[in-house]
Short mmCIF file of C-alpha atoms in Angstrom, two decimals:
data_model
loop_
_atom_site.label_atom_id
_atom_site.label_comp_id
_atom_site.label_asym_id
_atom_site.label_seq_id
_atom_site.Cartn_x
_atom_site.Cartn_y
_atom_site.Cartn_z
CA MET Y 190 12.76 -12.05 -3.02
CA SER Y 191 14.77 -12.03 0.37
CA THR Y 192 11.78 -12.03 4.25
CA LEU Y 193 12.21 -8.73 5.38
CA LEU Y 194 9.50 -9.04 8.10
CA LYS Y 195 8.51 -12.58 9.86
CA VAL Y 196 5.73 -13.58 11.72
CA GLU Y 197 5.70 -17.02 13.46
CA ASP Y 198 2.74 -18.55 15.64
CA LEU Y 199 1.71 -14.91 16.93
CA VAL Y 200 -0.85 -15.35 19.92
CA LYS Y 201 -2.61 -12.41 21.33
CA ASN Y 202 -4.74 -12.40 24.42
CA PHE Y 203 -7.11 -10.40 25.64
CA GLY Y 204 -8.15 -11.38 28.80
CA GLY Y 205 -9.76 -14.93 28.33
CA LEU Y 206 -10.42 -13.70 24.22
CA THR Y 207 -8.21 -14.79 21.46
CA ALA Y 208 -7.66 -11.67 19.14
CA VAL Y 209 -4.65 -13.65 16.69
CA SER Y 210 -4.52 -17.10 17.46
CA ASP Y 211 -1.13 -18.62 15.83
CA VAL Y 212 -0.50 -16.70 12.83
CA THR Y 213 2.26 -17.62 10.85
CA MET Y 214 3.34 -14.79 7.79
CA GLN Y 215 6.13 -12.77 6.35
CA LEU Y 216 7.13 -9.60 4.10
CA ASN Y 217 9.55 -9.83 1.71
CA ASP Y 218 11.58 -7.31 0.18
CA ASP Y 219 9.94 -4.56 -2.36
CA GLU Y 220 6.09 -6.06 -2.61
CA LEU Y 221 2.58 -4.95 -1.62
CA VAL Y 222 0.24 -7.27 0.69
CA ALA Y 223 -3.11 -7.15 1.73
CA LEU Y 224 -4.80 -8.06 4.73
CA ILE Y 225 -8.32 -8.98 4.52
CA GLY Y 226 -11.23 -10.53 6.86
CA PRO Y 227 -14.43 -9.47 8.38
CA ASN Y 228 -14.83 -6.77 10.80
CA GLY Y 229 -13.91 -8.11 14.36
CA ALA Y 230 -11.43 -10.87 12.49
CA GLY Y 231 -8.69 -9.56 14.42
CA LYS Y 232 -6.25 -7.54 11.47
CA THR Y 233 -6.03 -4.24 13.37
CA THR Y 234 -4.66 -5.97 16.50
CA LEU Y 235 -2.14 -8.12 14.40
CA PHE Y 236 -1.11 -4.38 12.72
CA ASN Y 237 -0.70 -3.33 16.49
CA LEU Y 238 1.78 -6.25 16.77
CA LEU Y 239 3.83 -6.44 14.97
CA THR Y 240 4.43 -1.75 15.20
CA GLY Y 241 4.72 -2.89 18.78
CA VAL Y 242 1.67 -0.63 19.79
CA ILE Y 243 0.81 -3.98 21.60
CA VAL Y 244 2.58 -6.65 23.06
CA PRO Y 245 2.20 -10.24 21.89
CA SER Y 246 0.97 -12.92 24.51
CA SER Y 247 3.58 -14.98 22.29
CA GLY Y 248 4.83 -16.28 19.28
CA SER Y 249 7.96 -13.99 17.45
CA ILE Y 250 8.30 -11.42 15.45
CA THR Y 251 11.76 -10.49 13.40
CA PHE Y 252 12.55 -7.73 11.47
CA ARG Y 253 15.96 -7.73 8.85
CA GLY Y 254 18.32 -5.12 9.90
CA PRO Y 255 21.68 -4.24 8.69
CA ASN Y 256 23.13 -6.46 10.58
CA GLY Y 257 21.10 -9.21 11.31
CA THR Y 258 18.00 -10.14 12.00
CA ILE Y 259 16.15 -8.16 14.97
CA PRO Y 260 13.38 -9.64 17.42
CA LEU Y 261 11.02 -7.05 17.58
CA ASN Y 262 8.82 -8.82 20.77
CA GLY Y 263 8.63 -5.98 23.76
CA LYS Y 264 10.60 -3.50 21.85
CA LYS Y 265 8.46 -0.13 21.73
CA ALA Y 266 6.75 1.57 19.11
CA TYR Y 267 8.91 3.79 18.03
CA LYS Y 268 12.31 1.70 18.58
CA ILE Y 269 9.93 -0.25 15.82
CA ALA Y 270 9.79 2.39 14.04
CA ASN Y 271 13.17 3.99 13.65
CA LEU Y 272 14.28 0.07 12.72
CA GLY Y 273 12.11 0.87 9.33
CA MET Y 274 8.25 0.62 10.05
CA ALA Y 275 5.84 3.14 9.81
CA ARG Y 276 2.33 3.30 9.68
CA THR Y 277 -1.51 4.96 9.10
CA PHE Y 278 -4.67 4.46 11.18
CA GLN Y 279 -7.91 4.22 10.44
CA ASN Y 280 -8.30 7.30 12.33
CA ILE Y 281 -6.71 10.06 10.71
CA ARG Y 282 -3.79 11.01 13.51
CA LEU Y 283 -2.73 14.61 11.52
CA PHE Y 284 -1.10 17.09 13.98
CA LYS Y 285 -4.20 18.84 12.81
CA GLU Y 286 -3.12 22.12 13.97
CA LEU Y 287 -0.32 22.09 11.91
CA SER Y 288 0.81 23.00 9.00
CA VAL Y 289 1.09 20.46 5.94
CA LEU Y 290 5.11 21.01 6.03
CA ASP Y 291 5.26 21.21 9.71
CA ASN Y 292 3.43 17.60 9.72
CA VAL Y 293 6.00 16.00 7.18
CA LEU Y 294 9.07 18.09 8.69
CA ILE Y 295 8.52 16.66 12.03
CA ALA Y 296 8.53 13.23 10.67
CA MET Y 297 11.75 13.74 8.89
CA THR Y 298 13.74 14.72 12.25
CA ALA Y 299 14.19 11.75 13.47
CA HIS Y 300 16.66 10.98 11.04
CA TYR Y 301 18.89 13.69 11.85
CA LYS Y 302 20.52 14.39 15.32
CA GLU Y 303 22.18 17.34 16.01
CA GLY Y 304 24.61 17.21 18.57
CA PHE Y 305 22.79 19.59 22.00
CA VAL Y 306 26.31 22.29 21.50
CA GLN Y 307 25.23 22.94 17.85
CA SER Y 308 20.88 22.81 19.45
CA VAL Y 309 21.59 25.24 21.49
CA PHE Y 310 23.97 27.67 20.46
CA ARG Y 311 22.33 27.25 16.89
CA LEU Y 312 26.02 26.89 15.21
CA PRO Y 313 25.93 26.94 11.05
CA LYS Y 314 25.43 22.97 11.30
CA PHE Y 315 22.14 23.37 12.35
CA TYR Y 316 20.84 26.50 10.44
CA ARG Y 317 22.35 23.94 7.01
CA THR Y 318 20.90 20.36 9.05
CA GLU Y 319 17.15 22.77 9.20
CA ALA Y 320 17.66 23.95 5.57
CA GLN Y 321 18.31 20.37 4.52
CA ILE Y 322 15.65 18.40 5.99
CA ARG Y 323 12.69 21.60 4.87
CA GLN Y 324 14.37 21.10 1.14
CA GLU Y 325 14.05 16.82 1.08
CA ALA Y 326 9.95 18.15 2.52
CA ILE Y 327 8.95 20.05 0.39
CA GLU Y 328 10.18 17.94 -2.58
CA LEU Y 329 8.66 14.90 -0.97
CA LEU Y 330 5.67 17.02 -0.93
CA LYS Y 331 5.64 17.44 -4.85
CA ILE Y 332 6.16 14.14 -5.42
CA PHE Y 333 2.18 14.01 -3.93
CA ASP Y 334 1.19 17.40 -5.61
CA LEU Y 335 1.13 18.98 -2.49
CA GLN Y 336 3.01 21.80 -3.24
CA ASP Y 337 0.39 23.96 -2.94
CA ASP Y 338 -0.41 23.14 0.56
CA VAL Y 339 2.92 22.99 2.26
CA ASP Y 340 1.28 26.28 4.59
CA LYS Y 341 -2.51 25.09 4.76
CA LEU Y 342 -3.79 24.00 8.36
CA ALA Y 343 -4.36 20.09 7.93
CA LYS Y 344 -7.62 20.07 9.72
CA ASN Y 345 -8.48 22.76 6.51
CA LEU Y 346 -7.51 20.15 3.45
CA PRO Y 347 -10.56 17.55 2.07
CA TYR Y 348 -10.94 14.53 3.53
CA GLY Y 349 -8.95 12.40 0.57
CA ILE Y 350 -6.07 14.56 0.78
CA GLN Y 351 -5.82 14.71 4.61
CA ARG Y 352 -5.35 11.00 4.00
CA ARG Y 353 -3.01 11.40 1.20
CA LEU Y 354 -0.95 13.81 3.68
CA GLU Y 355 -0.70 10.97 6.49
CA ILE Y 356 0.61 8.67 4.22
CA VAL Y 357 3.17 10.96 3.03
CA ARG Y 358 4.34 11.44 6.77
CA GLY Y 359 4.42 7.71 6.74
CA LEU Y 360 6.70 8.00 4.13
CA ALA Y 361 8.72 10.72 5.01
CA MET Y 362 10.36 8.48 8.25
CA LYS Y 363 12.03 6.84 5.02
CA PRO Y 364 10.22 3.50 6.31
CA LYS Y 365 10.83 -0.10 4.61
CA VAL Y 366 7.94 -1.30 5.58
CA LEU Y 367 4.68 0.60 5.66
CA PHE Y 368 1.77 -0.19 6.95
CA LEU Y 369 -1.68 1.29 5.74
CA ASP Y 370 -4.47 0.62 8.02
CA GLU Y 371 -7.79 0.95 5.81
CA PRO Y 372 -6.57 3.97 3.75
CA ALA Y 373 -9.90 4.09 2.05
CA ALA Y 374 -11.87 4.21 4.47
CA GLY Y 375 -14.72 7.27 4.28
CA MET Y 376 -13.44 7.99 0.49
CA ASN Y 377 -15.75 8.33 -2.37
CA PRO Y 378 -15.18 5.89 -6.08
CA GLU Y 379 -13.36 9.20 -7.34
CA GLU Y 380 -10.84 9.36 -3.75
CA THR Y 381 -10.27 5.35 -4.54
CA ALA Y 382 -9.26 5.67 -7.19
CA ASP Y 383 -6.88 8.75 -6.41
CA LEU Y 384 -5.51 6.75 -3.69
CA THR Y 385 -4.67 3.32 -5.79
CA ARG Y 386 -3.00 5.32 -7.71
CA LEU Y 387 -0.92 6.87 -4.85
CA ILE Y 388 -0.08 3.27 -3.41
CA ARG Y 389 0.85 2.18 -7.01
CA GLN Y 390 3.22 5.01 -7.22
CA ILE Y 391 4.99 4.73 -4.01
CA GLN Y 392 5.52 1.11 -4.77
CA ARG Y 393 7.24 2.50 -7.82
CA GLU Y 394 8.92 5.60 -6.71
CA PHE Y 395 10.45 4.17 -3.66
CA HIS Y 396 10.18 0.61 -4.09
CA ILE Y 397 8.91 -0.27 0.03
CA THR Y 398 7.20 -3.08 0.73
CA VAL Y 399 3.57 -2.43 1.78
CA LEU Y 400 1.08 -3.90 3.83
CA LEU Y 401 -2.08 -2.91 4.00
CA ILE Y 402 -5.71 -3.87 5.62
CA GLU Y 403 -9.27 -2.83 3.14
CA HIS Y 404 -12.18 -3.59 2.68
CA ASP Y 405 -12.18 -2.34 -0.97
CA MET Y 406 -12.23 -5.38 -2.33
CA SER Y 407 -11.67 -3.77 -6.01
CA LEU Y 408 -8.91 -1.85 -4.63
CA VAL Y 409 -6.58 -4.85 -3.03
CA MET Y 410 -7.44 -7.27 -6.23
CA ASN Y 411 -6.04 -4.61 -8.35
CA LEU Y 412 -3.20 -3.42 -6.28
CA ALA Y 413 -2.04 -6.54 -3.66
CA GLU Y 414 0.63 -9.28 -5.39
CA ARG Y 415 0.09 -10.72 -2.07
CA ILE Y 416 -3.33 -11.54 0.13
CA TYR Y 417 -3.65 -13.09 3.93
CA VAL Y 418 -6.99 -13.64 4.63
CA LEU Y 419 -7.98 -13.64 9.27
CA ASP Y 420 -11.09 -14.92 10.47
CA HIS Y 421 -11.89 -14.73 13.51
CA GLY Y 422 -8.25 -14.10 14.82
CA SER Y 423 -6.74 -17.18 12.97
CA LEU Y 424 -5.02 -17.16 9.15
CA LEU Y 425 -7.52 -18.36 7.37
CA ALA Y 426 -5.45 -18.58 3.36
CA GLU Y 427 -3.37 -16.71 1.85
CA GLY Y 428 -2.24 -16.33 -2.15
CA THR Y 429 -2.42 -14.13 -5.22
CA PRO Y 430 -5.81 -12.23 -5.85
CA ALA Y 431 -6.58 -14.86 -8.48
CA GLN Y 432 -6.19 -17.58 -5.70
CA ILE Y 433 -8.60 -15.60 -3.06
CA GLN Y 434 -11.26 -14.87 -5.35
CA GLN Y 435 -11.31 -18.82 -6.08
CA ASN Y 436 -10.66 -20.02 -2.17
CA PRO Y 437 -14.14 -21.85 -1.06
CA ALA Y 438 -13.24 -20.78 2.36
CA VAL Y 439 -12.94 -17.53 1.56
CA ILE Y 440 -16.03 -16.59 -0.58
CA LYS Y 441 -17.73 -18.49 2.31
CA ALA Y 442 -16.32 -16.70 5.55
CA TYR Y 443 -16.07 -12.90 3.32
CA LEU Y 444 -16.57 -12.60 -0.52
CA GLY Y 445 -20.10 -14.01 0.22
CA GLU Y 446 -21.57 -17.13 -0.98
CA GLU Y 447 -22.54 -15.86 -4.42
CA ALA Y 448 -19.15 -14.40 -4.92
#
């Protein structure tokens, strides 16, 4: 299994506070990894570092591109996204006044670069490309049972379906790595079960690497192949779900003494 994303000795300081401390980890091709830890452990900060939202204080992040290893330190978030990394957020960030279809189309257009002449003069190639993007978006929505919602405004969807749409929009960017930041937050048990099936479906059909932050331990233990545990910004443990469940340090710091 080849390494896709590698993190070495990563540190992020905010003034006198160290939010992420000497974190070393890696993501491999086509695997599902969970990042867990108490509130305030630094999980979202680590996500923000990996996706270019904030810049590391020290350490390195590298990504395997088509022509070799690419350093990500200091790259803008949109450039990192274009390399093949997409994410969702704790708080849903859809274009709520746009339709379901338009939300997906916006994500897909980054992969279709039309020339100035074709765009301005609306030459036949422009319309062919536009039709192709629309058809691909509809096919993607069908995979996730959203084909009947294409014309609905995103704000009018039930909460669980908005979460699903946000994940589909991430997939529309054709990522190699999909970062999911607390995708089950605010969901009821039925919605969480649907989300679990959705994430499994993503792994099966798209063969991408998924890194998720999640507090729902049943979802994590059912889905993850490997788990990293953060505590106070530092890596406390790494291993399979069975290893994490039996790790005394994890039990004390996160899962509870009686776990």
